[in-house]
């Protein structure tokens, strides 16, 4: 009995020993910043803060940072815009990824080449992709405008990214095209794991292609669809690089073009990630930390909802 307990204790210690490097990195680079950010969210911090004596120089303001955010028009605008961005990108990404997966699952000639070609944009740097699309979409000299000119059409003189009503949908389209390969690989892998006997039984019953897709394929792909919804929502909440690259200062400042909303000038592409960056840029570190935690709460709610849905599906 003692030998077994000693062996079990030794295995436990060895396990903790292997975990120690990861735990150390986690505590230093994730744990401490999270705790310190929570501390900052209850403090008033600016450029004038004495960063050599931070714990004594920052004024405690309680929930003032949170209250300030919750009464800020730009805060609600950024969240609403982020929700709109998620609605534009998530269903489109799922539909396009599924469509590509179904095409490549039909023993298409050169399927390996097409898989690589469709997936390649997903591994490219987002800032680079955004910059390339800015050049493509540029009026007068952009590739899209040149191609449209062949049939007598042209982009608006100001361009799609300078119009407050087309800027966000245009950026969303770029993100959908870039990430289509990721969804395609997930769906393709899942479809190829569905037993052929299920489809054969459906053929015997006289099921059409649409009926097999609706009653067999889609129900079995629900875990993948839910996964793409949750990851897409997280990406929307953290969206920054694509806005930084494509909605630059030449459109009136990052997050532009700007429009009027409830008497304030707000960016037509000012998503929550960009709003967070702008708070930090203005040295409103307390508000920045508070906003980070509000976003984390939203993300946790979505994660728990997703876990609940997955549990129900199982």
XYZ file of C-alpha atoms in Angstrom:
314
model
C 0.000 0.000 0.000
C 2.825 2.391 0.908
C 4.632 1.523 -2.311
C 1.538 2.411 -4.354
C 1.000 5.692 -2.500
C 4.681 6.644 -2.883
C 4.511 5.844 -6.589
C 1.345 7.928 -6.981
C 2.914 10.838 -5.089
C 6.026 10.630 -7.259
C 3.934 10.696 -10.437
C 2.008 13.700 -9.131
C 5.213 15.588 -8.327
C 6.673 14.766 -11.737
C 3.465 16.008 -13.389
C 3.645 19.301 -11.495
C 7.323 19.571 -12.401
C 6.482 19.344 -16.101
C 3.677 21.872 -15.643
C 5.872 24.316 -13.731
C 7.418 26.087 -16.790
C 3.986 26.642 -18.344
C 2.522 27.836 -15.043
C 5.432 30.242 -14.563
C 4.956 31.721 -18.052
C 1.174 31.893 -17.540
C 1.471 33.690 -14.194
C 4.084 36.168 -15.444
C 2.627 37.011 -18.858
C -1.108 36.378 -18.351
C -2.029 36.019 -14.701
C -0.266 39.132 -13.409
C -1.421 41.420 -16.278
C -5.027 40.287 -15.747
C -4.896 41.021 -12.023
C -3.116 44.329 -12.593
C -5.653 45.322 -15.275
C -8.462 44.644 -12.822
C -6.663 46.865 -10.311
C -6.262 49.608 -12.938
C -9.960 49.470 -13.835
C -10.783 50.910 -10.399
C -8.142 53.656 -10.621
C -7.694 56.948 -12.418
C -4.497 56.803 -14.478
C -3.156 59.249 -17.070
C 0.155 60.371 -18.557
C 0.758 62.342 -15.359
C 0.711 59.182 -13.222
C 3.977 58.532 -11.417
C 4.817 55.125 -12.892
C 7.719 54.698 -10.479
C 5.298 54.899 -7.577
C 2.147 53.672 -9.261
C 0.373 52.085 -6.318
C 0.471 55.312 -4.314
C -0.049 57.847 -7.104
C -3.205 56.422 -8.718
C -6.493 57.693 -7.341
C -9.107 55.100 -6.402
C -12.349 55.891 -8.257
C -14.388 52.746 -7.622
C -16.769 51.934 -10.475
C -16.398 55.375 -12.073
C -14.529 53.998 -15.103
C -17.245 51.425 -15.728
C -19.993 54.017 -15.247
C -18.228 56.403 -17.610
C -18.069 53.715 -20.298
C -21.675 52.626 -19.863
C -22.845 56.216 -20.344
C -20.532 56.891 -23.299
C -22.230 57.012 -26.695
C -19.047 55.850 -28.418
C -18.920 52.733 -26.198
C -22.407 51.610 -27.217
C -21.751 52.621 -30.817
C -18.633 50.431 -30.921
C -20.487 47.447 -29.418
C -23.405 47.884 -31.829
C -21.009 48.186 -34.747
C -19.147 45.087 -33.551
C -22.432 43.163 -33.457
C -23.190 44.328 -37.011
C -19.706 43.264 -38.081
C -20.247 39.822 -36.532
C -23.593 39.478 -38.340
C -21.892 40.383 -41.625
C -18.921 38.044 -41.239
C -20.044 34.933 -39.331
C -22.977 33.659 -41.470
C -21.083 34.515 -44.677
C -17.944 32.704 -43.476
C -19.964 29.617 -42.539
C -21.881 29.585 -45.843
C -18.788 30.122 -48.013
C -16.678 27.602 -46.079
C -19.438 24.977 -46.292
C -19.966 25.597 -50.014
C -16.250 25.191 -50.762
C -16.080 22.032 -48.623
C -19.026 20.464 -50.462
C -17.440 21.276 -53.840
C -14.070 19.794 -52.881
C -15.703 16.704 -51.381
C -17.123 15.704 -54.784
C -13.873 14.175 -56.093
C -13.054 17.337 -58.005
C -9.976 17.148 -60.248
C -7.091 19.040 -58.684
C -8.833 19.087 -55.279
C -5.484 19.187 -53.446
C -4.440 22.291 -55.397
C -7.742 24.053 -54.721
C -7.567 23.186 -51.005
C -4.134 24.779 -50.782
C -5.183 27.782 -52.879
C -8.295 28.469 -50.793
C -6.453 27.995 -47.496
C -3.392 30.095 -48.402
C -4.985 33.528 -47.666
C -5.772 32.328 -44.140
C -2.072 32.045 -43.264
C -1.128 35.462 -44.654
C -0.646 38.369 -42.274
C -3.900 40.284 -41.853
C -2.237 43.688 -42.124
C -0.614 42.687 -45.417
C -3.928 41.381 -46.755
C -5.657 44.605 -45.704
C -3.010 46.748 -47.401
C -3.289 44.734 -50.624
C -7.059 45.162 -50.643
C -6.713 48.911 -50.089
C -4.693 49.018 -53.313
C -7.181 46.773 -55.135
C -10.137 48.907 -54.033
C -8.520 52.278 -54.664
C -10.539 54.445 -57.081
C -8.967 55.468 -60.421
C -5.883 53.205 -60.226
C -7.016 50.138 -58.236
C -7.296 46.747 -59.936
C -11.047 46.497 -59.288
C -11.681 49.929 -60.794
C -9.588 49.025 -63.852
C -11.537 45.786 -64.371
C -14.860 47.571 -63.943
C -13.663 50.161 -66.455
C -13.496 47.407 -69.097
C -17.294 47.181 -68.976
C -17.885 50.903 -68.607
C -18.259 51.001 -64.821
C -16.162 52.676 -62.138
C -15.940 52.784 -58.372
C -17.235 55.931 -56.625
C -14.724 58.774 -56.805
C -14.181 58.660 -53.034
C -13.859 54.860 -52.988
C -15.728 52.177 -51.053
C -13.611 52.603 -47.913
C -14.298 56.339 -47.701
C -18.075 55.891 -47.704
C -19.499 55.421 -44.183
C -22.185 53.059 -45.516
C -19.903 50.783 -47.549
C -16.667 50.847 -45.509
C -17.612 48.224 -42.898
C -19.338 45.815 -45.350
C -16.272 46.051 -47.604
C -13.909 45.195 -44.747
C -16.247 42.366 -43.698
C -16.125 40.960 -47.244
C -12.321 40.980 -47.176
C -12.303 39.100 -43.861
C -14.810 36.529 -45.156
C -12.698 35.876 -48.257
C -9.498 35.654 -46.217
C -10.928 33.212 -43.669
C -12.954 31.045 -46.068
C -10.177 28.457 -46.228
C -10.262 27.912 -42.470
C -13.975 27.093 -42.495
C -13.523 24.991 -45.619
C -10.914 22.762 -43.936
C -13.068 22.303 -40.822
C -16.188 21.425 -42.802
C -14.316 19.221 -45.272
C -12.724 17.209 -42.476
C -16.100 16.772 -40.763
C -17.937 15.829 -43.980
C -15.341 13.197 -44.859
C -15.843 11.620 -41.427
C -19.583 11.097 -42.022
C -20.247 7.434 -42.760
C -21.113 6.698 -46.393
C -23.665 4.136 -45.220
C -25.897 6.977 -43.989
C -25.973 8.540 -47.454
C -26.478 5.127 -49.085
C -29.515 4.511 -46.874
C -30.856 7.938 -47.862
C -30.346 7.097 -51.557
C -32.349 3.903 -51.115
C -35.160 5.985 -49.590
C -35.052 8.280 -52.623
C -33.664 11.354 -50.853
C -32.597 14.246 -53.074
C -29.267 16.096 -52.793
C -30.947 18.930 -50.903
C -32.684 16.543 -48.486
C -29.394 14.780 -47.718
C -27.737 18.146 -47.089
C -30.574 19.399 -44.900
C -31.368 16.280 -42.865
C -27.984 14.506 -42.715
C -25.014 16.761 -43.442
C -26.047 19.968 -41.674
C -27.244 18.297 -38.418
C -23.957 16.373 -38.187
C -22.008 19.589 -38.804
C -23.683 21.532 -35.988
C -20.660 21.278 -33.611
C -18.449 22.805 -36.335
C -21.006 25.530 -37.026
C -21.230 26.368 -33.311
C -17.427 26.432 -33.089
C -17.252 28.862 -36.013
C -19.913 31.054 -34.411
C -17.985 31.302 -31.135
C -14.584 31.892 -32.781
C -16.141 34.378 -35.202
C -17.714 36.293 -32.330
C -14.388 36.419 -30.479
C -12.675 37.631 -33.644
C -15.281 40.375 -34.049
C -14.832 41.513 -30.438
C -11.062 41.701 -30.955
C -11.086 43.026 -34.525
C -8.409 45.664 -34.895
C -5.780 44.896 -37.531
C -8.155 44.928 -40.496
C -9.604 48.276 -39.385
C -6.139 49.700 -38.727
C -4.962 48.601 -42.174
C -8.006 49.511 -44.269
C -9.696 52.435 -42.471
C -6.646 54.636 -42.071
C -6.107 58.315 -41.318
C -6.688 59.331 -44.928
C -10.378 58.613 -44.282
C -10.536 61.014 -41.360
C -8.692 59.034 -38.702
C -8.553 55.386 -37.679
C -12.066 54.028 -37.526
C -13.261 56.460 -40.187
C -14.999 57.644 -42.250
C -16.908 59.580 -39.613
C -20.634 60.211 -39.309
C -22.903 61.929 -36.805
C -24.651 59.793 -34.176
C -26.675 61.330 -31.330
C -24.856 64.623 -31.751
C -21.379 63.072 -31.724
C -18.919 62.267 -34.476
C -18.342 58.502 -34.549
C -16.314 56.271 -36.823
C -18.217 54.070 -39.261
C -15.624 51.328 -38.678
C -14.848 52.046 -35.012
C -15.313 48.533 -33.611
C -14.769 47.671 -29.951
C -11.154 46.619 -30.558
C -10.342 49.952 -32.166
C -12.210 51.876 -29.462
C -10.071 50.053 -26.891
C -6.938 51.087 -28.771
C -8.092 54.717 -28.914
C -8.702 54.756 -25.149
C -5.164 53.493 -24.604
C -3.785 56.005 -27.099
C -5.426 58.814 -25.088
C -3.708 57.451 -21.944
C -7.051 56.614 -20.306
C -5.576 53.447 -18.853
C -8.247 52.967 -16.202
C -11.025 53.088 -18.793
C -8.996 50.853 -21.090
C -8.702 48.217 -18.375
C -12.400 48.531 -17.524
C -13.383 48.135 -21.173
C -11.135 45.073 -21.451
C -12.981 43.445 -18.576
C -16.369 44.336 -20.043
C -15.314 42.659 -23.288
C -14.077 39.658 -21.323
C -17.457 39.358 -19.585
C -19.215 39.446 -22.966
C -16.818 36.806 -24.309
C -17.375 34.568 -21.262
C -21.157 34.821 -21.626
C -20.873 33.781 -25.274
C -18.493 30.934 -24.373
C -20.830 29.585 -21.693
C -23.769 29.849 -24.092
C -21.791 27.926 -26.689
C -20.841 25.242 -24.154
C -24.494 24.937 -23.153
C -25.559 24.519 -26.761
C -22.885 21.889 -27.352
C -24.027 20.022 -24.244
C -27.610 20.046 -25.510
C -26.453 18.773 -28.914
C -24.598 15.882 -27.288
